[in-house]
Coordinates of C-alpha atoms in Angstrom, one line a residue:
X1 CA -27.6 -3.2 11.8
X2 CA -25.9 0.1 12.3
X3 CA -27.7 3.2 10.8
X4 CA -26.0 6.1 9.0
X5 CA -26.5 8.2 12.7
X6 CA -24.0 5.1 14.2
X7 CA -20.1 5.2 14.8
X8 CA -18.6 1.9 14.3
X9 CA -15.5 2.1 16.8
X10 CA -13.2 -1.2 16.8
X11 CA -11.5 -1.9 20.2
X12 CA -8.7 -4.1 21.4
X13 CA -7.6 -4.8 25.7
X14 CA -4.5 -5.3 27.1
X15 CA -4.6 -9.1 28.5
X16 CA -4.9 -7.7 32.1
X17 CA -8.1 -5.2 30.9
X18 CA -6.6 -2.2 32.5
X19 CA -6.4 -0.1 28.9
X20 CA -8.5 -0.6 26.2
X21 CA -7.8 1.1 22.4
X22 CA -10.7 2.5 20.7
X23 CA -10.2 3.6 17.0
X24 CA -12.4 4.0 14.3
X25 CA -10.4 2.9 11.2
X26 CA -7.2 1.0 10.5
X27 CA -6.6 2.7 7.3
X28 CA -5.1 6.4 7.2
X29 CA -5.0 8.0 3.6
X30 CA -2.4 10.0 2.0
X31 CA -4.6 13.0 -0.2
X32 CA -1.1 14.5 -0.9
X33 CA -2.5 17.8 0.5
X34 CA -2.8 16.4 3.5
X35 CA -2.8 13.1 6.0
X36 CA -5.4 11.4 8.0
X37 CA -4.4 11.9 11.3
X38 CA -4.4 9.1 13.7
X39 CA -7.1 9.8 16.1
X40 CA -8.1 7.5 19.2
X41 CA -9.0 7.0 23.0
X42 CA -7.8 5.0 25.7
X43 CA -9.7 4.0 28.2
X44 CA -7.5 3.7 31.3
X45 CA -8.0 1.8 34.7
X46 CA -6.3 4.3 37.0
X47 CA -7.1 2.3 40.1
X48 CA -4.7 -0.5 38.7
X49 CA -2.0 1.7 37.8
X50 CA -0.4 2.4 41.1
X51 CA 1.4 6.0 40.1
X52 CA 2.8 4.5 36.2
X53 CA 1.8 6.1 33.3
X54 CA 0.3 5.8 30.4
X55 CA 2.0 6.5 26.6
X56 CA 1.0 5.9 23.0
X57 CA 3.3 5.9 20.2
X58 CA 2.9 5.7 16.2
X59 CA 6.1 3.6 14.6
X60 CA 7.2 3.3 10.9
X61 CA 9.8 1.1 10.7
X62 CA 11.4 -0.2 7.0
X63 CA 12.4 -4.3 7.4
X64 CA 14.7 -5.0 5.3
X65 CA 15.8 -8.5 6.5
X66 CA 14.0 -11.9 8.0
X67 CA 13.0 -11.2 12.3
X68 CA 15.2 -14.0 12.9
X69 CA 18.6 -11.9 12.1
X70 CA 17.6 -9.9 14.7
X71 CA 17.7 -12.3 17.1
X72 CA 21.5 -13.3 15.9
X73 CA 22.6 -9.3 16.7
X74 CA 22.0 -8.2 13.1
X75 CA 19.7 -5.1 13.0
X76 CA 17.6 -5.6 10.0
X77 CA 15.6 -2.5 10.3
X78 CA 15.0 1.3 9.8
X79 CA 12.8 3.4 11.9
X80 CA 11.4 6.2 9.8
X81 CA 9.3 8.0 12.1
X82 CA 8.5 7.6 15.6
X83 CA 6.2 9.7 18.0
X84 CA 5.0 8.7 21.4
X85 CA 3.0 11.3 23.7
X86 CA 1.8 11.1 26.9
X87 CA -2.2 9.4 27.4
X88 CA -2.5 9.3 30.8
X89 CA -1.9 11.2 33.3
X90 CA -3.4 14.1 30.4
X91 CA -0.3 16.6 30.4
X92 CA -2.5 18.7 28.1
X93 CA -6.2 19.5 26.8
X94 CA -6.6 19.7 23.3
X95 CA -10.1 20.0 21.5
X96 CA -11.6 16.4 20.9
X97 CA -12.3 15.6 17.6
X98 CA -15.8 14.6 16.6
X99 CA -14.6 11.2 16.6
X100 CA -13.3 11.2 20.1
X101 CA -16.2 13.5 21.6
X102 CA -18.6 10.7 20.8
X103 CA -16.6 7.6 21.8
X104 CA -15.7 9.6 25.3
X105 CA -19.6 9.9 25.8
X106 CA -20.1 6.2 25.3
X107 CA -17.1 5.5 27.4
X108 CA -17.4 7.5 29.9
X109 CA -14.7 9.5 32.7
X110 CA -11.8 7.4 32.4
X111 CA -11.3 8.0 28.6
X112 CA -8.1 9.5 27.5
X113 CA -7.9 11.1 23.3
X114 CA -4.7 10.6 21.5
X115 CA -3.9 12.1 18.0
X116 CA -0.8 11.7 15.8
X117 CA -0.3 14.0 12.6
X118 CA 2.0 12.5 10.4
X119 CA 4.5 14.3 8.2
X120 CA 4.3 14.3 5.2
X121 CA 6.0 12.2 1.9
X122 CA 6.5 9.1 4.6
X123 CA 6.5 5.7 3.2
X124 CA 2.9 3.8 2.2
X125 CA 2.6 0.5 3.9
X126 CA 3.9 -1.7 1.4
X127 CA 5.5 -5.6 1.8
X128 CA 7.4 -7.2 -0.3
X129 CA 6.1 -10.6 -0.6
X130 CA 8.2 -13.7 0.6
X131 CA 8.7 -17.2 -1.3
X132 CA 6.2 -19.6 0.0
X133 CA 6.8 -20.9 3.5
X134 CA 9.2 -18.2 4.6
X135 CA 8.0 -15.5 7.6
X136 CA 5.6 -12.9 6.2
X137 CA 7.7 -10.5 8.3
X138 CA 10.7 -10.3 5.2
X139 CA 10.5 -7.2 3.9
X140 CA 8.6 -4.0 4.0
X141 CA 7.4 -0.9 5.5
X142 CA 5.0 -1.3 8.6
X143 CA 2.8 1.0 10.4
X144 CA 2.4 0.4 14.0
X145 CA -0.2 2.0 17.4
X146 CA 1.0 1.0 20.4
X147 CA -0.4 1.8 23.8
X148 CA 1.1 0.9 27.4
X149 CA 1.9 1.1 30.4
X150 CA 5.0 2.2 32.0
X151 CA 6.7 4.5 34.7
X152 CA 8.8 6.5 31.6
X153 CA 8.1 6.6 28.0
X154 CA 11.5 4.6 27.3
X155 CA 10.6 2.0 29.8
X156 CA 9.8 -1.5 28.9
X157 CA 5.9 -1.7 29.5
X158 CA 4.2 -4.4 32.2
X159 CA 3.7 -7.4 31.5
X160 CA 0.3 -7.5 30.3
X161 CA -0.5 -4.1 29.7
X162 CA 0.2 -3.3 26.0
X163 CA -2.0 -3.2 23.3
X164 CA -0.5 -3.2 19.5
X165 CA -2.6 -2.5 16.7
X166 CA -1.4 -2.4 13.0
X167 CA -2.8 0.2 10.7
X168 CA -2.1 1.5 7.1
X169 CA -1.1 4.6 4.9
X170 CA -2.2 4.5 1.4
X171 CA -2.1 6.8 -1.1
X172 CA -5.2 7.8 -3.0
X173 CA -5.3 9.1 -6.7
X174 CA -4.7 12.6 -7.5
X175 CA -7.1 14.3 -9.8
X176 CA -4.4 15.6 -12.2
X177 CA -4.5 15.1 -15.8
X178 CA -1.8 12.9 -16.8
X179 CA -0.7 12.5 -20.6
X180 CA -1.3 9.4 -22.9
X181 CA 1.4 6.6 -22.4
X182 CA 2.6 5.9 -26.4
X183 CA 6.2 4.9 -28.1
X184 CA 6.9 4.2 -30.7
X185 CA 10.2 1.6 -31.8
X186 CA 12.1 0.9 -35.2
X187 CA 14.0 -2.1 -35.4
X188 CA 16.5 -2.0 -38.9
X189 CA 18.4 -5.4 -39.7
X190 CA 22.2 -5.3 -41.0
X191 CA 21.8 -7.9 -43.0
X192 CA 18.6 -7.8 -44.7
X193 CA 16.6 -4.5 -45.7
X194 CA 13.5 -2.8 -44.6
X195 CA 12.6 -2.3 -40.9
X196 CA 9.8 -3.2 -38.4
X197 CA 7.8 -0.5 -36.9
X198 CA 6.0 -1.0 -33.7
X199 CA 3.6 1.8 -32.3
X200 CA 1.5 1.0 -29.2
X201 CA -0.1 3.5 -26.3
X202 CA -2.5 2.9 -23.6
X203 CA -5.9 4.2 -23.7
X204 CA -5.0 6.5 -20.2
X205 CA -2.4 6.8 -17.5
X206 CA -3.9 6.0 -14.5
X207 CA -5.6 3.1 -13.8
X208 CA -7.7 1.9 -10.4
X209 CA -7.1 -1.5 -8.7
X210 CA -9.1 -4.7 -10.6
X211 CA -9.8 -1.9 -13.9
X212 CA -8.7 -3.2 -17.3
X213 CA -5.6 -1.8 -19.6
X214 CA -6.4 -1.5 -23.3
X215 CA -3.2 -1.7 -25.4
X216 CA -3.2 -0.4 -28.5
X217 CA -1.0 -1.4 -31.1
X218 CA 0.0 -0.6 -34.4
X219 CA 2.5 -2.7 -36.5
X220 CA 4.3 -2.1 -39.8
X221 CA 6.5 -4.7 -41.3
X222 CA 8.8 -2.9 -43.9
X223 CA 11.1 -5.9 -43.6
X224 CA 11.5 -9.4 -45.0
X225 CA 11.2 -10.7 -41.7
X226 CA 8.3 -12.5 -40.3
X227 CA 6.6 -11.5 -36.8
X228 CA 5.7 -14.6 -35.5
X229 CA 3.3 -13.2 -32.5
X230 CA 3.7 -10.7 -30.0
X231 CA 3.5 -10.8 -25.9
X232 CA 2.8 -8.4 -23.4
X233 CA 3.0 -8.2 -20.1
X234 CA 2.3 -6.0 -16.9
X235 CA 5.7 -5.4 -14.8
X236 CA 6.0 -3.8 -11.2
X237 CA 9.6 -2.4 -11.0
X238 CA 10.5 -2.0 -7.1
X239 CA 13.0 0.0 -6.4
X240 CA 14.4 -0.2 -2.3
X241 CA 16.5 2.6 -1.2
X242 CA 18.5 1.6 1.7
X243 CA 22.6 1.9 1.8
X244 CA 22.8 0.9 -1.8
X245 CA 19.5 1.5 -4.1
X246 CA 18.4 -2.0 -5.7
X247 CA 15.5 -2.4 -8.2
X248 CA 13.5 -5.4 -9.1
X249 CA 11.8 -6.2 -11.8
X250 CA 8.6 -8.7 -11.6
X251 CA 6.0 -9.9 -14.5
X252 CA 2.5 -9.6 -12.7
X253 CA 0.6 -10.9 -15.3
X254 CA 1.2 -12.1 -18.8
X255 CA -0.6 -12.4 -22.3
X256 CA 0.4 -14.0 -25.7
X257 CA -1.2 -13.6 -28.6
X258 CA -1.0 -15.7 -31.8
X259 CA -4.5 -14.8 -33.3
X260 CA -2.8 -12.7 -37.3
X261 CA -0.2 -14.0 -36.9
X262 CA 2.6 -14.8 -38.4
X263 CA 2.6 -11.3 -40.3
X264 CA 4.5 -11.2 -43.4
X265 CA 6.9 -9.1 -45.0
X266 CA 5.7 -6.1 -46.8
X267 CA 2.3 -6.2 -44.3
X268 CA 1.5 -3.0 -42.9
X269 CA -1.0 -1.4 -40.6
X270 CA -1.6 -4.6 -38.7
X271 CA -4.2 -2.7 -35.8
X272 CA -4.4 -4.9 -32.9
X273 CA -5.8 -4.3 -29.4
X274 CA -5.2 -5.8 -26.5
X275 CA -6.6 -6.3 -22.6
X276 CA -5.0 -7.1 -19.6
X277 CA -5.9 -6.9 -15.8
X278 CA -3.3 -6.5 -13.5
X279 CA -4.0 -8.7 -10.5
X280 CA -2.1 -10.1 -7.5
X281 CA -3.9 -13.7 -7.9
X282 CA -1.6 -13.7 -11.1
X283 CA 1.1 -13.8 -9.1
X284 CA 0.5 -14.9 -6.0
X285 CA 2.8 -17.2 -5.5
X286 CA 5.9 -15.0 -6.8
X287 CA 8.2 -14.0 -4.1
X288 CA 9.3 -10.6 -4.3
X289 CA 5.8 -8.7 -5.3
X290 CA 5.6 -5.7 -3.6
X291 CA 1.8 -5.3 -1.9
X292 CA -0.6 -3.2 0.5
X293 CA 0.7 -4.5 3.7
X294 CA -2.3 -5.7 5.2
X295 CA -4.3 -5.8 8.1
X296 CA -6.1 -8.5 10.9
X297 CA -8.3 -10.3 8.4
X298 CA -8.5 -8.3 5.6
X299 CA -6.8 -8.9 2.2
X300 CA -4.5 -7.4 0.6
X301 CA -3.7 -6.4 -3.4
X302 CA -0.6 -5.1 -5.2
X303 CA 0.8 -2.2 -4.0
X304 CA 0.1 1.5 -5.6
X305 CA 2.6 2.8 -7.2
X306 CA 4.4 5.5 -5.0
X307 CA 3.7 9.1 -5.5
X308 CA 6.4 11.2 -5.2
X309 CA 6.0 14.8 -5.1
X310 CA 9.0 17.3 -5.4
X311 CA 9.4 17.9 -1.8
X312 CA 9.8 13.6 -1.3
X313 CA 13.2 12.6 -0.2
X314 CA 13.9 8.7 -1.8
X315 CA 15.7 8.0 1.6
X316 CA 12.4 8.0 3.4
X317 CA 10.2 6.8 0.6
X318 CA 11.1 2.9 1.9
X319 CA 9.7 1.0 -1.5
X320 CA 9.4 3.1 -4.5
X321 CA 6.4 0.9 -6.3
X322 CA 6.2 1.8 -10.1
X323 CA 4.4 -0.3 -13.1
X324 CA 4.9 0.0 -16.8
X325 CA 3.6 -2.7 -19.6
X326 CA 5.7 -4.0 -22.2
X327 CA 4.6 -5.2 -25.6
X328 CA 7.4 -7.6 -27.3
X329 CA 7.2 -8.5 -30.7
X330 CA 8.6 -12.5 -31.1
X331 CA 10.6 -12.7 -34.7
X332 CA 11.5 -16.0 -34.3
X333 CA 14.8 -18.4 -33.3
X334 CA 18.3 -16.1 -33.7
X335 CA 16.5 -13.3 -33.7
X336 CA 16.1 -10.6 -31.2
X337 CA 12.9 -9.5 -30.1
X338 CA 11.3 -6.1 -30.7
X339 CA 10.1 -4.7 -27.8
X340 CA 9.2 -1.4 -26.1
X341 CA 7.9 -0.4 -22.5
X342 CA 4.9 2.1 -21.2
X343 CA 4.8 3.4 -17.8
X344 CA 1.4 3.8 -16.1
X345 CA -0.1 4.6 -12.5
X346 CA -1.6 1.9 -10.6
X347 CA -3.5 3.4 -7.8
X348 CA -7.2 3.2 -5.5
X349 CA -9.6 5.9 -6.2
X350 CA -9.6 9.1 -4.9
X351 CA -12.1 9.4 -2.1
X352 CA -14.2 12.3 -1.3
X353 CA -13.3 14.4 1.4
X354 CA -14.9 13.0 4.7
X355 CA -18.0 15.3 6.4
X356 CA -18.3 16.8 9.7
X357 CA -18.9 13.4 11.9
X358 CA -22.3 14.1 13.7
X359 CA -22.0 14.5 17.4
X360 CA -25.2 12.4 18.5
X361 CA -26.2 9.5 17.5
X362 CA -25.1 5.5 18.9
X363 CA -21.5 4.5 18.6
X364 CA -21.6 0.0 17.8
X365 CA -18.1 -1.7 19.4
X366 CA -17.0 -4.3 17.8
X367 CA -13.2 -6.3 18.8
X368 CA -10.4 -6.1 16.2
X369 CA -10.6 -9.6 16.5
X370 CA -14.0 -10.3 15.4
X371 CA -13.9 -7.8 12.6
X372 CA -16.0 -10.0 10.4
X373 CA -18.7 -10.2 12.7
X374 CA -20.9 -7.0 11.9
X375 CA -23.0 -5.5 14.9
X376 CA -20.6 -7.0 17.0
X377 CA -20.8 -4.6 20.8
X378 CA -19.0 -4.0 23.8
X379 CA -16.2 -6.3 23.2
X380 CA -13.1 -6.4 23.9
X381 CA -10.0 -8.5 22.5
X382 CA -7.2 -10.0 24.2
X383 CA -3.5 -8.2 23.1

């Protein structure tokens, strides 16, 4: 059992052993200030090399198409962003993280650091999700470490002596105040007199993953009309901008209520509220869901909605994620619906910033492939 002194460090080989990738999350988080930087070590088997090299290179590319077009010639993807440096031979000695100072010690002399800053407003990892029985590999944006060998950083690496590992950007919360989602909607009929009235807000902006939406509604019937119930709904809008900008519209999860109703003409100030939870296993099965691209055996949820700030460029942004709910009141065959729409932020937590990583203390291995084995030490994966 690993103490609070430990650093967990997950590892992964190449098939022939002669690198091996240390990192110590998967998971790199977007504060808006600022970006987790990608942070690592290689340990290298110089004696193996004969003279080649040794690179490392971040990847964020945008899939917009199944992998099998690209087999037929048609490029179905968008790199936006790519760095590679140097590993080994070290062309340069920068300061070691904390991190990297205490997985070099356990290591030992053949350990080579890497770090990659990335810039800032790039794309969350986000996939969109495919109908059932189709390659997971559709549509999305994907975050990708690869390490290899190779005599030039352009080169195709040996056979056997590459390690890819898939990690993540998300975007946390911000801590600013946002304002009250409310609307309010009049509906006046031709041929008839009177109106409907429908008022409803939510009881905050910005709500965490698996946290319940209250929906507040007010209804006036001025009319001699009957409301015959009301539905409402939570819908992620995803919006891809590409060569031509397309938005989607999906219903993650749906309510109807018939409990007061029908509502009468000439009833007023019917006060009704409402909960939903927005959940992916609502709509699990729905192609076209946009979710936290996810990682060697960990889950995954629906996606955050995107931040942008008033630097972000929608070129690079990949999948614009927003959510609104919409409350619809039903009036019955022939007649058309009442309804109005209010946007909210779906987002994780903000975490607190992370302090100094101790430099003493035991660092605990485990393989990328064994990640649900806790305690798990020394290994190493196959690539």
């Amino acid at each position: 059992m690993a103490t609070n002194s430990q650093t967990r460090v997950y590892t992964k080989s190449s098939a022939n052993g002669k690198i091996t990738v240390y990192l110590g999350k998967q998971d790199f988080v977007d504060h808006i200030s600022h970006i987790d930087p990608v942070e690592g070590v290689v340990e290298v088997d110089s004696s193996s090399l004969q003279g080649c090299k040794v690179f490392a290179h971040v990847l964020v590319a945008f899939r917009y198409g199944r992998g099998d077009l690209d087999v037929m010639g048609l490029q179905c993807r968008k790199d936006l962003f790519r760095s590679c440096q140097q590993v080994f031979p070290k062309t340069d000695q920068k300061p070691l993280t904390p991190f990297q100072e205490r997985v070099t010690r356990a290591v030992g002399s053949n350990s080579c650091p890497f770090l990659f800053e990335l810039p800032r407003n790039l794309a969350d990892t986000v996939r969109i999700q495919p109908p059932m029985g189709e390659s997971d590999k559709q549509c999305g944006v994907d975050y990708e470490l690869k390490v290899y060998v190779a005599n030039n950083e352009d080169d195709k690496p040996q056979s056997g002596s590459s390690v890819r590992v898939a990690i993540r950007k998300l975007t946390f919360s911000t801590e600013e105040e946002a304002s009250q989602p409310r609307d309010v909607v009049v509906r006046n009929f031709i041929l008839g007199s009177g109106n409907i009235r429908l008022e409803a807000s939510l009881d905050k902006e910005r709500y965490y993953h698996g946290e319940q939406i209250a929906i507040n509604t007010i209804i006036d019937n001025n009319s001699s009309k009957v409301v015959k119930k009301m539905k409402f709904s939570v819908v992620q809008q995803n919006s891809l901008h590409l060569h031509d900008d397309t938005t989607t519209y999906i219903v993650i999860s749906e309510k109807e209520c018939s409990e007061g109703f029908p509502i009468e003409h000439n009833v007023t100030g019917v006060n009704k509220v409402f909960h939903i939870t927005p959940s992916l296993a609502d709509c699990r099965h729905k192609s076209g869901v946009a979710v936290d691209g996810n990682v060697m055996y960990q889950d995954t949820g629906l996606a955050s909605s995107t931040v942008l700030t008033k630097d972000s460029e929608l070129d690079t942004a990949g999948i614009v994620v927003a959510y609104l709910v919409k409350v619809r009141l039903i009036l019955g065959f022939g007649k058309k619906d009442l309804s109005l729409e209010l946007p909210f932020t779906l987002t994780h937590p903000k975490m607190p910033e992370p302090s100094s990583v101790q430099r003493t203390g035991a660092v605990v291995f485990e393989e990328f492939s064994r990640r649900r084995v806790a305690g798990c030490e020394g290994g190493k994966a196959e690539d």
